[in-house]
CSV table of C-alpha atoms in Angstrom, one decimal:
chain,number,residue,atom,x,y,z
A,1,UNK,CA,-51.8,13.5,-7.0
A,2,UNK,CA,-51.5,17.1,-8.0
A,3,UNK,CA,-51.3,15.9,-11.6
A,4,UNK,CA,-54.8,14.6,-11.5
A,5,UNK,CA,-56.0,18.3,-10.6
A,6,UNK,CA,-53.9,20.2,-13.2
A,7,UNK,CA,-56.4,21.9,-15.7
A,8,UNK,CA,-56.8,19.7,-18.7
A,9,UNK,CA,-56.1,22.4,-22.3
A,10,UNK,CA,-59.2,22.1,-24.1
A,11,UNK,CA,-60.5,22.9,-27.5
A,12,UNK,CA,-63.2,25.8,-28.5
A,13,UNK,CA,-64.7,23.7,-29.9
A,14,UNK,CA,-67.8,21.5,-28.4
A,15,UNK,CA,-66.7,18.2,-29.8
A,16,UNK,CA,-63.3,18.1,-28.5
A,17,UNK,CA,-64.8,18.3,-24.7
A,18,UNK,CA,-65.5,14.8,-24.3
A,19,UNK,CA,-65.1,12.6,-21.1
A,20,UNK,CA,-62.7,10.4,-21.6
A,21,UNK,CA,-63.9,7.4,-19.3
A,22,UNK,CA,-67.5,7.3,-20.6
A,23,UNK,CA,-68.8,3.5,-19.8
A,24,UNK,CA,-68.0,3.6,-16.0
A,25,UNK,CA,-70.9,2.7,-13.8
A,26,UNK,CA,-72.2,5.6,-12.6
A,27,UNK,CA,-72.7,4.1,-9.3
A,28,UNK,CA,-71.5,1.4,-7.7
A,29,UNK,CA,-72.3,1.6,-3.9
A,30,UNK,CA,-74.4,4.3,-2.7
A,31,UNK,CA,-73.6,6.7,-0.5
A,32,UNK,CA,-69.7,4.7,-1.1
A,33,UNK,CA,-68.4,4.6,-4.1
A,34,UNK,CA,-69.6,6.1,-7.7
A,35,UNK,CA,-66.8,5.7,-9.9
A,36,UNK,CA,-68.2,7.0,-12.8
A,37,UNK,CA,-69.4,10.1,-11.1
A,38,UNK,CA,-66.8,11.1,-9.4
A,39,UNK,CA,-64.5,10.6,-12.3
A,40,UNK,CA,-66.7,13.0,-14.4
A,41,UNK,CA,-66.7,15.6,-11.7
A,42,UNK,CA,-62.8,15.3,-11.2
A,43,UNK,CA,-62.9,15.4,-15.0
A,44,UNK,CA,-65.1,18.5,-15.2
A,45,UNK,CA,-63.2,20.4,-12.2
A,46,UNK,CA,-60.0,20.2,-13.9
A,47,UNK,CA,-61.8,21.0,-17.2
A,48,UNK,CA,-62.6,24.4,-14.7
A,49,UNK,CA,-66.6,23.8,-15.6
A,50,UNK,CA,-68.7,26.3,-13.6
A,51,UNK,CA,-71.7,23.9,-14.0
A,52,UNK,CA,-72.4,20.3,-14.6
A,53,UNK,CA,-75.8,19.3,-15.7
A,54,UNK,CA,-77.6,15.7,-15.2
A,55,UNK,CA,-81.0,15.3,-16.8
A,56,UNK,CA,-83.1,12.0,-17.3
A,57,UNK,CA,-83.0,11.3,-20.8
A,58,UNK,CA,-80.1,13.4,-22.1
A,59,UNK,CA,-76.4,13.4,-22.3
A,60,UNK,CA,-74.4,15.2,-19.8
A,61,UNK,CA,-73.3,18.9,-20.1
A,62,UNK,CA,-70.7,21.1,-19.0
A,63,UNK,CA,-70.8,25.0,-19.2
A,64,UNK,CA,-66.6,25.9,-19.6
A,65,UNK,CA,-66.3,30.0,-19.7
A,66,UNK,CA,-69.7,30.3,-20.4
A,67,UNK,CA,-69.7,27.9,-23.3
A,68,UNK,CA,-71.8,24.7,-22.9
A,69,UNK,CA,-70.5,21.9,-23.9
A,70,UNK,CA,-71.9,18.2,-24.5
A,71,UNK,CA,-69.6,16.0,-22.0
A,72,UNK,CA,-70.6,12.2,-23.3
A,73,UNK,CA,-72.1,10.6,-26.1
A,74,UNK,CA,-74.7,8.5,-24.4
A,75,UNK,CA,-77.9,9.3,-22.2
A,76,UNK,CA,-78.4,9.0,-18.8
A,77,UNK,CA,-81.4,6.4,-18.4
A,78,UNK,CA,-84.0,6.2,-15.7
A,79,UNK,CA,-82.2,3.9,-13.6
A,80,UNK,CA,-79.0,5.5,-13.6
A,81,UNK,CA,-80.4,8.7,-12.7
A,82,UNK,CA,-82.3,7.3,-9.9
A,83,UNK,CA,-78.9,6.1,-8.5
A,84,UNK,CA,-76.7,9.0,-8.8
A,85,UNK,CA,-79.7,11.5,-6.9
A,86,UNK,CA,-79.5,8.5,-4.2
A,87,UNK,CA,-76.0,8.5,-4.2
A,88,UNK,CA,-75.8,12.3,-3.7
A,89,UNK,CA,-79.0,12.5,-1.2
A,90,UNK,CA,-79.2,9.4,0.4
A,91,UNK,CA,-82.1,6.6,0.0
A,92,UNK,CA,-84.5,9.0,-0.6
A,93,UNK,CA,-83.8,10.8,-3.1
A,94,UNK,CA,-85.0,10.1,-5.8
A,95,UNK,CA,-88.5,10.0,-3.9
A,96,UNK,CA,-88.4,13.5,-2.4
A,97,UNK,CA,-87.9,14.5,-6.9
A,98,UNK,CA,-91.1,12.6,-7.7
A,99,UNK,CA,-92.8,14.1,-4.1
A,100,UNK,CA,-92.5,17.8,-5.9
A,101,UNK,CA,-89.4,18.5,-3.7
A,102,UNK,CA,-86.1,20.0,-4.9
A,103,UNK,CA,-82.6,20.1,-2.7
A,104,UNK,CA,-79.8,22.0,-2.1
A,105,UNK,CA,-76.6,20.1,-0.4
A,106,UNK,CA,-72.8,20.3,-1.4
A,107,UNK,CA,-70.9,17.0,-2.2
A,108,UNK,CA,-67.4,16.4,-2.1
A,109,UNK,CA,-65.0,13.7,-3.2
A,110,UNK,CA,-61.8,13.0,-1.5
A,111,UNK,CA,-58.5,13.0,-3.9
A,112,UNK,CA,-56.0,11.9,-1.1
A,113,UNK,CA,-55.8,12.6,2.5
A,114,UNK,CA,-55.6,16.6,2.1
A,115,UNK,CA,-57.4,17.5,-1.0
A,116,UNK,CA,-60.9,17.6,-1.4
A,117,UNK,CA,-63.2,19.1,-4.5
A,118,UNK,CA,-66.2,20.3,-3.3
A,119,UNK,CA,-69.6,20.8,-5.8
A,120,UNK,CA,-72.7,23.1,-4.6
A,121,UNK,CA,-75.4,21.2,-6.0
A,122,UNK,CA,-79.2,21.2,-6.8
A,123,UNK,CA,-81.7,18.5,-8.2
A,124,UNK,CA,-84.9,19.6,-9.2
A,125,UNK,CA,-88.0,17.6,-10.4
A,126,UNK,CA,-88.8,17.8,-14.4
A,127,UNK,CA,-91.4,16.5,-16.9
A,128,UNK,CA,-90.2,14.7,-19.7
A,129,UNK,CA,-91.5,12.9,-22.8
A,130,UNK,CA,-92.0,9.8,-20.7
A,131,UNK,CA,-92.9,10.4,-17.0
A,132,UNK,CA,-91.4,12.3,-13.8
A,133,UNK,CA,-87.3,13.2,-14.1
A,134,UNK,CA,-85.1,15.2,-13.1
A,135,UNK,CA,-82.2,17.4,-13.8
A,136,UNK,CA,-78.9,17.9,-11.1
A,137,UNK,CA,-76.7,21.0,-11.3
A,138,UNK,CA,-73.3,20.7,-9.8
A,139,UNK,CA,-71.4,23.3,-9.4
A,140,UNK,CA,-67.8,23.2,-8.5
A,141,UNK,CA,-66.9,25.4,-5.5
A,142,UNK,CA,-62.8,26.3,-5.4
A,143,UNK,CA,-61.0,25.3,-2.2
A,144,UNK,CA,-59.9,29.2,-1.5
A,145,UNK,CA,-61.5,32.3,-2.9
A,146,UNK,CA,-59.0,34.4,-4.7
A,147,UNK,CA,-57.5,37.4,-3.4
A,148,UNK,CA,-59.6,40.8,-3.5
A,149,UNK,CA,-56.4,41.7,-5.5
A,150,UNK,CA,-56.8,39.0,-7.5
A,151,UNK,CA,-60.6,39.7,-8.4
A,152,UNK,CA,-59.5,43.2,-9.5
A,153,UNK,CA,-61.8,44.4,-7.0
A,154,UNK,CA,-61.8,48.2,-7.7
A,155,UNK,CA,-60.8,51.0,-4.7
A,156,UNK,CA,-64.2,52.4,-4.0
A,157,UNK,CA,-65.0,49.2,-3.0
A,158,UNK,CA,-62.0,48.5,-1.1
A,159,UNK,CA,-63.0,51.8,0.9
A,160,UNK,CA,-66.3,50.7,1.6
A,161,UNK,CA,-66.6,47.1,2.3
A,162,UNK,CA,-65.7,47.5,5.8
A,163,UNK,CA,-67.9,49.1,8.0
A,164,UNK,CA,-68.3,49.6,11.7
A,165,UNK,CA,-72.1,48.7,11.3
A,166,UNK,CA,-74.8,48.1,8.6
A,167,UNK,CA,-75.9,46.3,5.6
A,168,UNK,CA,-73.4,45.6,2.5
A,169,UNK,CA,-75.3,43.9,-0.4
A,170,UNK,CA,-73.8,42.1,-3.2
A,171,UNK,CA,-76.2,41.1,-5.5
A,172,UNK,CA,-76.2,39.3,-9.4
A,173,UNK,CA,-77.3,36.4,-11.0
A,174,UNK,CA,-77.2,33.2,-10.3
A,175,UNK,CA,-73.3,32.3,-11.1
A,176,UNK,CA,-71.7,35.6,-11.4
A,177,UNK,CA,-69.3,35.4,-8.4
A,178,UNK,CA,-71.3,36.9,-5.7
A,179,UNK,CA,-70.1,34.3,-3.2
A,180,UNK,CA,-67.1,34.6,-4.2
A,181,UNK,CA,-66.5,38.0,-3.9
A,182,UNK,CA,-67.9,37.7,0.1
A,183,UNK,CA,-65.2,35.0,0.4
A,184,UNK,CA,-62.5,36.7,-0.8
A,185,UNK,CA,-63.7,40.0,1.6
A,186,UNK,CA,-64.3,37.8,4.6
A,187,UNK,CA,-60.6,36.3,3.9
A,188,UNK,CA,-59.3,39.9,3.9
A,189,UNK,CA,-60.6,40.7,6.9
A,190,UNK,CA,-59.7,37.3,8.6
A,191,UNK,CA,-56.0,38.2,7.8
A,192,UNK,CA,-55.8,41.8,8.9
A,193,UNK,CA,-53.9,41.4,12.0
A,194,UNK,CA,-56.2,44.7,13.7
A,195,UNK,CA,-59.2,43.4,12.5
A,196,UNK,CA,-61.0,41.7,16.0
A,197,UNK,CA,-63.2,40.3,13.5
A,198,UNK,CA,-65.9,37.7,15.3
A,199,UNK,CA,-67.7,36.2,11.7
A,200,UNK,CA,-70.4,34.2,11.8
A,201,UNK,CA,-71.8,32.9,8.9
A,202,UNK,CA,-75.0,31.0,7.3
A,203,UNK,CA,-75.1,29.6,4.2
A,204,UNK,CA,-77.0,27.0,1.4
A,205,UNK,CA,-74.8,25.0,1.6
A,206,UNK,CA,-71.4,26.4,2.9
A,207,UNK,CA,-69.1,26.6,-0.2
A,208,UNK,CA,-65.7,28.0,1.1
A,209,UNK,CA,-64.4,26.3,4.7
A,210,UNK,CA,-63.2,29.4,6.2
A,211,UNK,CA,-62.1,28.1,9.7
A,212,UNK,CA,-58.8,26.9,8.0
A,213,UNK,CA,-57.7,30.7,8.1
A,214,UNK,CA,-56.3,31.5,10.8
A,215,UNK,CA,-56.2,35.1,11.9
A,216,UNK,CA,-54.1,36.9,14.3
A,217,UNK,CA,-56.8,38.9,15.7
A,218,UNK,CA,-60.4,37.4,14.3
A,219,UNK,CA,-62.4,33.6,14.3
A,220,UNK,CA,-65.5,32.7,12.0
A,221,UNK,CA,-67.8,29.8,12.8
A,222,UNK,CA,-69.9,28.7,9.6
A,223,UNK,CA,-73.6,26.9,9.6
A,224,UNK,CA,-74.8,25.1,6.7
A,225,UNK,CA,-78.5,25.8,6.5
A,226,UNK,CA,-80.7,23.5,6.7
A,227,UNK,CA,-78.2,20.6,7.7
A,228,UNK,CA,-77.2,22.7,10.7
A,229,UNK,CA,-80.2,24.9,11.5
A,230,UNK,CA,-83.2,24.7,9.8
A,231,UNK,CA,-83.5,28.8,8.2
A,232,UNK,CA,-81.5,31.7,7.9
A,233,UNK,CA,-84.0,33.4,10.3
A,234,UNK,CA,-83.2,31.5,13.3
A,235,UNK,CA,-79.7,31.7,12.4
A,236,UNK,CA,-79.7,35.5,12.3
A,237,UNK,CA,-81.3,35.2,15.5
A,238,UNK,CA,-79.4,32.9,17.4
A,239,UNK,CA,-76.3,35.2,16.0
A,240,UNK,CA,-77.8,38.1,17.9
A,241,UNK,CA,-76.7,36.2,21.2
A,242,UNK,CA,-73.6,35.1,20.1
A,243,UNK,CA,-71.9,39.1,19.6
A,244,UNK,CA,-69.9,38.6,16.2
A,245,UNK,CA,-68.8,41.3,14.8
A,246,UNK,CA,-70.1,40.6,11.0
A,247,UNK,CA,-73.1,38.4,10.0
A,248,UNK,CA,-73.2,36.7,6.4
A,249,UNK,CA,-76.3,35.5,5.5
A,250,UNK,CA,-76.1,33.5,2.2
A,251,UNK,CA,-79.0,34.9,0.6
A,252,UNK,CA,-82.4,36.8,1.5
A,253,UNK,CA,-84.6,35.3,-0.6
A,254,UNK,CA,-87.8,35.9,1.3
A,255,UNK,CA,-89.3,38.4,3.5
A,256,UNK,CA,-88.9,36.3,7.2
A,257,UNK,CA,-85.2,36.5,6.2
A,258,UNK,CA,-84.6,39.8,5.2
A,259,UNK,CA,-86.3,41.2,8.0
A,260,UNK,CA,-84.4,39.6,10.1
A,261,UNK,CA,-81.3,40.6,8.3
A,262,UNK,CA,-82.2,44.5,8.6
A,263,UNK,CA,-83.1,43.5,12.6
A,264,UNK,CA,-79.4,42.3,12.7
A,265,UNK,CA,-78.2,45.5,10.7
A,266,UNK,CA,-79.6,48.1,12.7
A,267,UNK,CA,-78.6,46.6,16.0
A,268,UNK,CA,-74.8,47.3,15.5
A,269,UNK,CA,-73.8,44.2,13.2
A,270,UNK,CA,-72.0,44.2,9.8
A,271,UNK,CA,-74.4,42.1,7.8
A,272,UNK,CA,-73.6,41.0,4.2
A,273,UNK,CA,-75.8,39.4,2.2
A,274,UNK,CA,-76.7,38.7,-1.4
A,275,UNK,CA,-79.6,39.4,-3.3
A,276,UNK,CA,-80.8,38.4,-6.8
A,277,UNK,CA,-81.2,41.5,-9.0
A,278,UNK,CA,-79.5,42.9,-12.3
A,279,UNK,CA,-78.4,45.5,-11.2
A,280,UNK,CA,-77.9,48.2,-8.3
A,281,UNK,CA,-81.2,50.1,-8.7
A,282,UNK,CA,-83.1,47.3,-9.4
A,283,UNK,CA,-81.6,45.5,-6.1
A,284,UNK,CA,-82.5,48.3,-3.9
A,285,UNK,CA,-86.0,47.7,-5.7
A,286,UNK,CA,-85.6,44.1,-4.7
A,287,UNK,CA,-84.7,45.0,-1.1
A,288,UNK,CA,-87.6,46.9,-0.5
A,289,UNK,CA,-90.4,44.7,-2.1
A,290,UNK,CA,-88.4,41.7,0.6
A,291,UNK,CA,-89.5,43.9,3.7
A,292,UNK,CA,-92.2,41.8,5.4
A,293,UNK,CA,-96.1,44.0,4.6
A,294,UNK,CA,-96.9,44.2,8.0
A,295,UNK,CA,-93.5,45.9,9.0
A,296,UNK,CA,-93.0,47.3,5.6
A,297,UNK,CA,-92.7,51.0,6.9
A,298,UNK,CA,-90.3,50.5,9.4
A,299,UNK,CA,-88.2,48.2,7.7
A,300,UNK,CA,-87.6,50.6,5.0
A,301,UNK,CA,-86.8,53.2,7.4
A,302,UNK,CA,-84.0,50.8,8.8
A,303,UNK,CA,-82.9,50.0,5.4
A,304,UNK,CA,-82.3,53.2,4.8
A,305,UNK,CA,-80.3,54.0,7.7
A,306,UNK,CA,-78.4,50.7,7.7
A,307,UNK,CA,-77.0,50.4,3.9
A,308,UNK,CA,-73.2,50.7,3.5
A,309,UNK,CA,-72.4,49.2,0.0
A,310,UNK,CA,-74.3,48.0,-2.6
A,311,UNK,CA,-72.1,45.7,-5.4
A,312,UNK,CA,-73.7,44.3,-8.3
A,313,UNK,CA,-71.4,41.6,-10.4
A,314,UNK,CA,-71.8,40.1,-13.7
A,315,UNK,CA,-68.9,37.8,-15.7
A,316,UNK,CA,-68.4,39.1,-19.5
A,317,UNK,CA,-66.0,37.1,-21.4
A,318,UNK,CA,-62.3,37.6,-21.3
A,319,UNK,CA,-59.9,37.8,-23.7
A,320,UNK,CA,-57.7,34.4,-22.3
A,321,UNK,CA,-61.1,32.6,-23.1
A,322,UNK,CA,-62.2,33.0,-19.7
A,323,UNK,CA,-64.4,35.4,-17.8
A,324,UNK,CA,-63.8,38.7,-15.9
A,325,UNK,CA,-65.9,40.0,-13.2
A,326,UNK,CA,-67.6,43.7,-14.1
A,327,UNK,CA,-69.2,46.0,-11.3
A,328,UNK,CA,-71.6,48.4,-10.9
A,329,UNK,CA,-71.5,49.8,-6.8
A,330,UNK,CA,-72.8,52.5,-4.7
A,331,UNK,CA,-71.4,53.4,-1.4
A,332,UNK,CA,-73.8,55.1,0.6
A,333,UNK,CA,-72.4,58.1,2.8
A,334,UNK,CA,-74.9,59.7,5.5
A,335,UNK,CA,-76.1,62.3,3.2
A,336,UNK,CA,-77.2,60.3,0.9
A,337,UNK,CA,-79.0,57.6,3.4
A,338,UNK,CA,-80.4,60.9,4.7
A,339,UNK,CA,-82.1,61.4,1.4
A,340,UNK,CA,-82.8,57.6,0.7
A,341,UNK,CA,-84.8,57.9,4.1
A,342,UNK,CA,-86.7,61.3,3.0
A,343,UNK,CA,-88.2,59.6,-0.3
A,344,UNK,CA,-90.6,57.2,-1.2
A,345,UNK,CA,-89.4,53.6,-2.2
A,346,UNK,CA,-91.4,53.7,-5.5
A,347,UNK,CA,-88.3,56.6,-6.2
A,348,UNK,CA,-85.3,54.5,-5.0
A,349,UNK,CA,-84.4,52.9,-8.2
A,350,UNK,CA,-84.5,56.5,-10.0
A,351,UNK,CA,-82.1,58.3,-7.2
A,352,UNK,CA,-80.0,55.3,-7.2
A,353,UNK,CA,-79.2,56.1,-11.0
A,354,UNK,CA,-78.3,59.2,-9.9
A,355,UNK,CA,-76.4,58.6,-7.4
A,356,UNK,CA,-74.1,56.0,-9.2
A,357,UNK,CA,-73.1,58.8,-12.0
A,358,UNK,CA,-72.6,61.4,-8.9
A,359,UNK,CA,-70.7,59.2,-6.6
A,360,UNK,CA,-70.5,55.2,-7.6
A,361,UNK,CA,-69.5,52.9,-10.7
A,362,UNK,CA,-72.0,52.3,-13.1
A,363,UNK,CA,-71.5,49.4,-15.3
A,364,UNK,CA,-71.1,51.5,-18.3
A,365,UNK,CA,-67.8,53.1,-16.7
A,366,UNK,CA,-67.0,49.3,-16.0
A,367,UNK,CA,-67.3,48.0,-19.1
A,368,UNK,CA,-64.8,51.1,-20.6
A,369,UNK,CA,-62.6,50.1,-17.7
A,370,UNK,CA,-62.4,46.5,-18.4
A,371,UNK,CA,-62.1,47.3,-22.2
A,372,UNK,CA,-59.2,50.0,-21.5
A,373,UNK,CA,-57.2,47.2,-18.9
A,374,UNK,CA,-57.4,45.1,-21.9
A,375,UNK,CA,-59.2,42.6,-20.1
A,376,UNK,CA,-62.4,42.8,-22.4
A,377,UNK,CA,-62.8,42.9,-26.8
A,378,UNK,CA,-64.5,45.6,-28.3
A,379,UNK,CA,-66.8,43.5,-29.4
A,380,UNK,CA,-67.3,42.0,-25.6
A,381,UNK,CA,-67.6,45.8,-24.4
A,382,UNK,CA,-70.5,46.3,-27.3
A,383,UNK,CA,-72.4,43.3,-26.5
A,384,UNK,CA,-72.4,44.3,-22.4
A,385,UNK,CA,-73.5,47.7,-23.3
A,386,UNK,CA,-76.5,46.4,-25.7
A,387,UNK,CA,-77.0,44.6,-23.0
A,388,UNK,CA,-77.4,47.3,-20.2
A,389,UNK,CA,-79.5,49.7,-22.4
């Protein structure tokens, strides 16, 4: 069976990434058996897509090393559409799409007995030439995280990412690693046979099963929000009876969320947490326009006691054809949460800038890194400069 998972070699060019079993019902049962779809997601894993795309009306497509990449010839029909969102939803689907509604879930299909591939997936409603569709993102989630060593996480991060108590913050865009690089932290830590580590995590949807590591010393329990509980803010609060050591909260995408993340921070928790933002100033930015209005003031006071480490992650193209991970961070000491605290947080992105040159990474000094390591072309290392300013 491993044979069915080894990566398939594939062309540069778009043409030669074709599925090979196109005209296989999409669906047969649902909710049972879709052989077509599963054979196109086994397909695409082993192709090592990051994303899989299903829109009503149009072929498939695959994004390989941040190349898309048109994955069959014909288009996916009305009907066939409306089978594969039942399939991965359940009877109603396709009517929670037309009803304005979107969904996160995961899906998995079972290779044999042991192995599993695992997709995080979203379907969203969209207007087409004819009448309500729909597109479906899939995106395949690895059964392990790779090593911190094997991320080329840098020291200063290594130094950081472990503290007794407070807020670390890995932030990006969508698809640039930022669960990953948790995973692959949360791993370490699992493993350290001193840690006493008690992890709890929330996320939407859960994309690495953690409880298979065992530690010597530490546990983690993982909740898949909503299937388990219904928001991350009851699941920070239910945490704060439960007395973990470390909190991970998928994402604080709203203000009831990342208040309740900072509650968790200042009341002697590790919470990690990602954030969407470009880059490190503009994520503190992004922190501080999250803190509910009516408790704005005292959030940002808390923020700026609590914060540890702030990473920010993008993927620039490799030289093997894939992608490599480059990071700007800023590991906040008490001096400078002491000044952070002092200053208004209209002037947070601007001493964050000059913090990172005094005692961080910026990305500039990542890109030269990544270009020196011979991970990175020179015409890669122009292109991520152009486009940092």
């Amino acid at each position: 069976m491993l044979d069915s998972l080894t990566p398939i070699p594939l062309a540069s060019s778009a043409i030669d990434v074709v599925w090979p079993d196109e005209g296989l019902r999409w669906v047969q049962e649902a909710r049972k058996h879709a052989p077509g779809l599963d054979s196109l997601l086994t397909w695409a894993f082993r192709a090592r897509a990051s994303r899989v795309s299903f829109q009503t009306g149009h072929p498939v497509w695959l994004m390989i090393h941040g190349r898309n990449h048109q994955a069959t010839g014909g288009s996916l029909d009305e009907g066939e559409f409306s089978q594969i969102v039942n399939h991965l939803y359940g009877a109603d689907g396709m009517a929670r799409l037309q009803g304005g509604k979107d969904f996160d879930t995961a899906y998995a299909i079972a290779i044999d007995r042991s192995t599993r591939l695992r997709f995080r997936l979203n379907a969203t409603p969209t207007r087409t030439a004819r009448r309500d569709g729909g597109n479906i993102v899939l995106r395949p989630i690895a059964d392990m995280p790779p090593s911190l060593d094997a991320q080329l996480v840098e020291p200063g991060i290594l130094e950081a990412y472990r503290p007794r108590e407070g807020m670390v913050i890995v932030s990006g865009g969508t698809g640039s690693g930022k669960s990953t690089l948790i995973a692959g932290m949360t791993v370490a830590k699992l493993l350290d046979p001193e840690g006493n580590y008690n992890i709890v995590e929330g996320a939407a949807p859960v994309e690495f099963l953690l409880e298979r590591v065992r530690g010597v010393s530490s546990t983690i329990n993982q909740t898949e929000i909503p299937r388990d509980m219904p928001s991350f803010p009851l699941f920070i609060r239910g945490c704060m009876r439960r007395e973990p050591t470390d909190i991970i909260v998928g994402e604080c995408r709203d203000s009831e969320t990342m208040g309740a993340a900072i509650q968790a921070a200042i009341s002697g928790h590790v919470l990690t947490t990602t954030v969407h933002a470009n880059d490190v100033a503009l994520t503190m930015q992004r922190i501080a326009s999250l803190c509910p209005a009516d408790e704005r003031d005292n959030l940002i006071s808390a923020v700026a006691q609590s914060l540890r480490l702030v990473i920010n992650q993008r993927l620039a193209q490799s030289v093997d054809g894939g992608r490599t991970a480059l990071r700007e961070f800023l590991a906040f000491d008490g001096a400078l949460r002491s000044k952070f605290l002092r200053s208004d947080p209209s002037e947070w992105p601007t001493l964050t800038r000059l913090a990172i040159d005094e005692q961080g990474q910026s990305y500039a000094r990542a890109i030269d890194l990544a270009l020196e390591e011979g991970r990175i072309s020179e015409r890669v290392a122009m292109h991520e400069k152009r486009s940092i300013g």
